[in-house]
Amino acid sequence: GRGALVPIVKGMDKDPEGTATVMALVDKVVDECESMGLRVKVDDRENMRPGAKYFEWERKGAPLRLEVGPRDAAANVMVVASRLGGEKQTVDVAEVPSHLKKRLDEMQAK
C-alpha cells in the first residue's frame, strides 16, 4: 500500500512563498517516510484541481491521502484522509510518518 501526497499550492508564479513552504515540508515528510520503508507518491501536477487528484488516487486504490496547503504548512500539520471515507485527521508533521505507518499496517491486517 502506498500513500498519495497532494500539495495544494497555487504554484511558484502565483504564490512563491506559500508554494516553497509547502514543497519543503513535502520533501521532508517524503524522506522520513521512505526511511521507514513507506512509499509516498507526491502528486505535484500543476493545472489539475485537488479534487480531481483525490478522485484519481481513490480510483487507483491509494489507501491514504495526505493533503497540505500553505496554511497547513504554516501550522506544521498535514491532513490525512482515508480512501474508505470517514473524517479527515489533522496530524502534526513530525508525526505523519509514524501515523501513516500505523494506519497502513492496520489496513493490511484487515
JSON list of C-alpha atoms in Angstrom, two decimals:
[
{"chain": "A", "resi": 1, "resn": "GLY", "atom": "CA", "xyz": [0.00, 0.00, 0.00]},
{"chain": "A", "resi": 2, "resn": "ARG", "atom": "CA", "xyz": [1.20, 3.44, -0.69]},
{"chain": "A", "resi": 3, "resn": "GLY", "atom": "CA", "xyz": [0.05, 6.85, 0.31]},
{"chain": "A", "resi": 4, "resn": "ALA", "atom": "CA", "xyz": [-0.51, 9.77, -2.01]},
{"chain": "A", "resi": 5, "resn": "LEU", "atom": "CA", "xyz": [0.56, 13.24, -1.00]},
{"chain": "A", "resi": 6, "resn": "VAL", "atom": "CA", "xyz": [-1.26, 16.11, -2.64]},
{"chain": "A", "resi": 7, "resn": "PRO", "atom": "CA", "xyz": [0.31, 19.55, -2.18]},
{"chain": "A", "resi": 8, "resn": "ILE", "atom": "CA", "xyz": [-2.39, 22.20, -2.51]},
{"chain": "A", "resi": 9, "resn": "VAL", "atom": "CA", "xyz": [-0.47, 25.12, -3.95]},
{"chain": "A", "resi": 10, "resn": "LYS", "atom": "CA", "xyz": [-1.04, 27.95, -6.38]},
{"chain": "A", "resi": 11, "resn": "GLY", "atom": "CA", "xyz": [2.39, 27.49, -7.93]},
{"chain": "A", "resi": 12, "resn": "MET", "atom": "CA", "xyz": [5.64, 29.40, -7.90]},
{"chain": "A", "resi": 13, "resn": "ASP", "atom": "CA", "xyz": [4.34, 32.16, -10.15]},
{"chain": "A", "resi": 14, "resn": "LYS", "atom": "CA", "xyz": [1.21, 32.97, -8.13]},
{"chain": "A", "resi": 15, "resn": "ASP", "atom": "CA", "xyz": [2.32, 32.19, -4.57]},
{"chain": "A", "resi": 16, "resn": "PRO", "atom": "CA", "xyz": [6.06, 31.58, -4.43]},
{"chain": "A", "resi": 17, "resn": "GLU", "atom": "CA", "xyz": [6.33, 31.79, -0.65]},
{"chain": "A", "resi": 18, "resn": "GLY", "atom": "CA", "xyz": [3.40, 29.50, 0.14]},
{"chain": "A", "resi": 19, "resn": "THR", "atom": "CA", "xyz": [4.41, 27.04, -2.55]},
{"chain": "A", "resi": 20, "resn": "ALA", "atom": "CA", "xyz": [8.03, 26.89, -1.38]},
{"chain": "A", "resi": 21, "resn": "THR", "atom": "CA", "xyz": [6.94, 26.34, 2.23]},
{"chain": "A", "resi": 22, "resn": "VAL", "atom": "CA", "xyz": [4.61, 23.53, 1.26]},
{"chain": "A", "resi": 23, "resn": "MET", "atom": "CA", "xyz": [7.10, 21.80, -1.01]},
{"chain": "A", "resi": 24, "resn": "ALA", "atom": "CA", "xyz": [9.90, 21.96, 1.59]},
{"chain": "A", "resi": 25, "resn": "LEU", "atom": "CA", "xyz": [7.59, 20.26, 4.07]},
{"chain": "A", "resi": 26, "resn": "VAL", "atom": "CA", "xyz": [6.53, 17.68, 1.49]},
{"chain": "A", "resi": 27, "resn": "ASP", "atom": "CA", "xyz": [10.16, 16.78, 0.73]},
{"chain": "A", "resi": 28, "resn": "LYS", "atom": "CA", "xyz": [10.93, 16.40, 4.40]},
{"chain": "A", "resi": 29, "resn": "VAL", "atom": "CA", "xyz": [7.97, 14.13, 5.09]},
{"chain": "A", "resi": 30, "resn": "VAL", "atom": "CA", "xyz": [8.59, 12.01, 2.00]},
{"chain": "A", "resi": 31, "resn": "ASP", "atom": "CA", "xyz": [12.23, 11.50, 3.04]},
{"chain": "A", "resi": 32, "resn": "GLU", "atom": "CA", "xyz": [11.16, 10.43, 6.52]},
{"chain": "A", "resi": 33, "resn": "CYS", "atom": "CA", "xyz": [8.51, 8.09, 5.15]},
{"chain": "A", "resi": 34, "resn": "GLU", "atom": "CA", "xyz": [10.97, 6.49, 2.78]},
{"chain": "A", "resi": 35, "resn": "SER", "atom": "CA", "xyz": [13.46, 5.93, 5.56]},
{"chain": "A", "resi": 36, "resn": "MET", "atom": "CA", "xyz": [10.69, 3.97, 7.33]},
{"chain": "A", "resi": 37, "resn": "GLY", "atom": "CA", "xyz": [10.01, 1.95, 4.20]},
{"chain": "A", "resi": 38, "resn": "LEU", "atom": "CA", "xyz": [6.79, 3.77, 3.33]},
{"chain": "A", "resi": 39, "resn": "ARG", "atom": "CA", "xyz": [6.16, 4.66, -0.28]},
{"chain": "A", "resi": 40, "resn": "VAL", "atom": "CA", "xyz": [4.52, 8.01, -0.74]},
{"chain": "A", "resi": 41, "resn": "LYS", "atom": "CA", "xyz": [3.77, 9.37, -4.17]},
{"chain": "A", "resi": 42, "resn": "VAL", "atom": "CA", "xyz": [3.75, 13.16, -4.43]},
{"chain": "A", "resi": 43, "resn": "ASP", "atom": "CA", "xyz": [1.21, 14.47, -6.89]},
{"chain": "A", "resi": 44, "resn": "ASP", "atom": "CA", "xyz": [2.61, 17.84, -7.84]},
{"chain": "A", "resi": 45, "resn": "ARG", "atom": "CA", "xyz": [0.97, 18.10, -11.24]},
{"chain": "A", "resi": 46, "resn": "GLU", "atom": "CA", "xyz": [0.03, 21.65, -12.00]},
{"chain": "A", "resi": 47, "resn": "ASN", "atom": "CA", "xyz": [-3.17, 22.69, -13.77]},
{"chain": "A", "resi": 48, "resn": "MET", "atom": "CA", "xyz": [-5.13, 19.99, -12.02]},
{"chain": "A", "resi": 49, "resn": "ARG", "atom": "CA", "xyz": [-7.60, 20.73, -9.26]},
{"chain": "A", "resi": 50, "resn": "PRO", "atom": "CA", "xyz": [-7.05, 18.98, -5.92]},
{"chain": "A", "resi": 51, "resn": "GLY", "atom": "CA", "xyz": [-10.49, 17.35, -6.14]},
{"chain": "A", "resi": 52, "resn": "ALA", "atom": "CA", "xyz": [-9.57, 15.72, -9.44]},
{"chain": "A", "resi": 53, "resn": "LYS", "atom": "CA", "xyz": [-6.36, 14.39, -7.93]},
{"chain": "A", "resi": 54, "resn": "TYR", "atom": "CA", "xyz": [-8.19, 12.97, -4.91]},
{"chain": "A", "resi": 55, "resn": "PHE", "atom": "CA", "xyz": [-10.64, 11.21, -7.18]},
{"chain": "A", "resi": 56, "resn": "GLU", "atom": "CA", "xyz": [-7.86, 9.73, -9.28]},
{"chain": "A", "resi": 57, "resn": "TRP", "atom": "CA", "xyz": [-5.91, 8.46, -6.26]},
{"chain": "A", "resi": 58, "resn": "GLU", "atom": "CA", "xyz": [-9.03, 6.89, -4.81]},
{"chain": "A", "resi": 59, "resn": "ARG", "atom": "CA", "xyz": [-9.63, 5.18, -8.13]},
{"chain": "A", "resi": 60, "resn": "LYS", "atom": "CA", "xyz": [-6.05, 3.96, -8.18]},
{"chain": "A", "resi": 61, "resn": "GLY", "atom": "CA", "xyz": [-6.65, 2.49, -4.74]},
{"chain": "A", "resi": 62, "resn": "ALA", "atom": "CA", "xyz": [-4.30, 4.61, -2.62]},
{"chain": "A", "resi": 63, "resn": "PRO", "atom": "CA", "xyz": [-5.48, 3.76, 0.90]},
{"chain": "A", "resi": 64, "resn": "LEU", "atom": "CA", "xyz": [-4.41, 7.06, 2.45]},
{"chain": "A", "resi": 65, "resn": "ARG", "atom": "CA", "xyz": [-4.01, 10.53, 1.12]},
{"chain": "A", "resi": 66, "resn": "LEU", "atom": "CA", "xyz": [-2.12, 13.43, 2.62]},
{"chain": "A", "resi": 67, "resn": "GLU", "atom": "CA", "xyz": [-3.12, 16.98, 1.81]},
{"chain": "A", "resi": 68, "resn": "VAL", "atom": "CA", "xyz": [-1.10, 20.05, 2.65]},
{"chain": "A", "resi": 69, "resn": "GLY", "atom": "CA", "xyz": [-1.62, 23.67, 1.68]},
{"chain": "A", "resi": 70, "resn": "PRO", "atom": "CA", "xyz": [0.19, 26.85, 2.70]},
{"chain": "A", "resi": 71, "resn": "ARG", "atom": "CA", "xyz": [-2.00, 27.31, 5.79]},
{"chain": "A", "resi": 72, "resn": "ASP", "atom": "CA", "xyz": [-1.31, 23.74, 6.91]},
{"chain": "A", "resi": 73, "resn": "ALA", "atom": "CA", "xyz": [2.40, 24.14, 6.23]},
{"chain": "A", "resi": 74, "resn": "ALA", "atom": "CA", "xyz": [2.50, 27.34, 8.28]},
{"chain": "A", "resi": 75, "resn": "ALA", "atom": "CA", "xyz": [0.88, 25.44, 11.16]},
{"chain": "A", "resi": 76, "resn": "ASN", "atom": "CA", "xyz": [3.21, 22.47, 10.59]},
{"chain": "A", "resi": 77, "resn": "VAL", "atom": "CA", "xyz": [0.39, 19.99, 10.02]},
{"chain": "A", "resi": 78, "resn": "MET", "atom": "CA", "xyz": [-0.88, 17.75, 7.25]},
{"chain": "A", "resi": 79, "resn": "VAL", "atom": "CA", "xyz": [-4.39, 16.45, 6.69]},
{"chain": "A", "resi": 80, "resn": "VAL", "atom": "CA", "xyz": [-4.76, 12.68, 6.41]},
{"chain": "A", "resi": 81, "resn": "ALA", "atom": "CA", "xyz": [-7.76, 11.32, 4.53]},
{"chain": "A", "resi": 82, "resn": "SER", "atom": "CA", "xyz": [-8.69, 7.68, 4.12]},
{"chain": "A", "resi": 83, "resn": "ARG", "atom": "CA", "xyz": [-9.95, 6.25, 0.88]},
{"chain": "A", "resi": 84, "resn": "LEU", "atom": "CA", "xyz": [-12.64, 4.48, 2.88]},
{"chain": "A", "resi": 85, "resn": "GLY", "atom": "CA", "xyz": [-14.13, 7.79, 3.90]},
{"chain": "A", "resi": 86, "resn": "GLY", "atom": "CA", "xyz": [-14.52, 8.85, 7.49]},
{"chain": "A", "resi": 87, "resn": "GLU", "atom": "CA", "xyz": [-13.33, 12.13, 8.79]},
{"chain": "A", "resi": 88, "resn": "LYS", "atom": "CA", "xyz": [-10.07, 13.72, 7.85]},
{"chain": "A", "resi": 89, "resn": "GLN", "atom": "CA", "xyz": [-7.48, 13.95, 10.58]},
{"chain": "A", "resi": 90, "resn": "THR", "atom": "CA", "xyz": [-5.03, 16.77, 11.10]},
{"chain": "A", "resi": 91, "resn": "VAL", "atom": "CA", "xyz": [-1.66, 15.37, 12.06]},
{"chain": "A", "resi": 92, "resn": "ASP", "atom": "CA", "xyz": [1.46, 17.16, 13.23]},
{"chain": "A", "resi": 93, "resn": "VAL", "atom": "CA", "xyz": [4.13, 16.97, 10.53]},
{"chain": "A", "resi": 94, "resn": "ALA", "atom": "CA", "xyz": [6.57, 15.26, 12.88]},
{"chain": "A", "resi": 95, "resn": "GLU", "atom": "CA", "xyz": [4.00, 12.52, 13.49]},
{"chain": "A", "resi": 96, "resn": "VAL", "atom": "CA", "xyz": [2.97, 11.97, 9.88]},
{"chain": "A", "resi": 97, "resn": "PRO", "atom": "CA", "xyz": [5.37, 9.13, 9.02]},
{"chain": "A", "resi": 98, "resn": "SER", "atom": "CA", "xyz": [4.56, 7.07, 12.12]},
{"chain": "A", "resi": 99, "resn": "HIS", "atom": "CA", "xyz": [0.83, 7.84, 11.78]},
{"chain": "A", "resi": 100, "resn": "LEU", "atom": "CA", "xyz": [0.88, 6.64, 8.16]},
{"chain": "A", "resi": 101, "resn": "LYS", "atom": "CA", "xyz": [2.80, 3.51, 9.03]},
{"chain": "A", "resi": 102, "resn": "LYS", "atom": "CA", "xyz": [0.37, 2.64, 11.80]},
{"chain": "A", "resi": 103, "resn": "ARG", "atom": "CA", "xyz": [-2.70, 3.24, 9.63]},
{"chain": "A", "resi": 104, "resn": "LEU", "atom": "CA", "xyz": [-1.30, 1.32, 6.65]},
{"chain": "A", "resi": 105, "resn": "ASP", "atom": "CA", "xyz": [-0.33, -1.61, 8.89]},
{"chain": "A", "resi": 106, "resn": "GLU", "atom": "CA", "xyz": [-3.84, -1.67, 10.35]},
{"chain": "A", "resi": 107, "resn": "MET", "atom": "CA", "xyz": [-5.37, -1.65, 6.88]},
{"chain": "A", "resi": 108, "resn": "GLN", "atom": "CA", "xyz": [-3.20, -4.52, 5.71]},
{"chain": "A", "resi": 109, "resn": "ALA", "atom": "CA", "xyz": [-4.10, -6.53, 8.78]},
{"chain": "A", "resi": 110, "resn": "LYS", "atom": "CA", "xyz": [-7.78, -6.50, 7.82]}
]
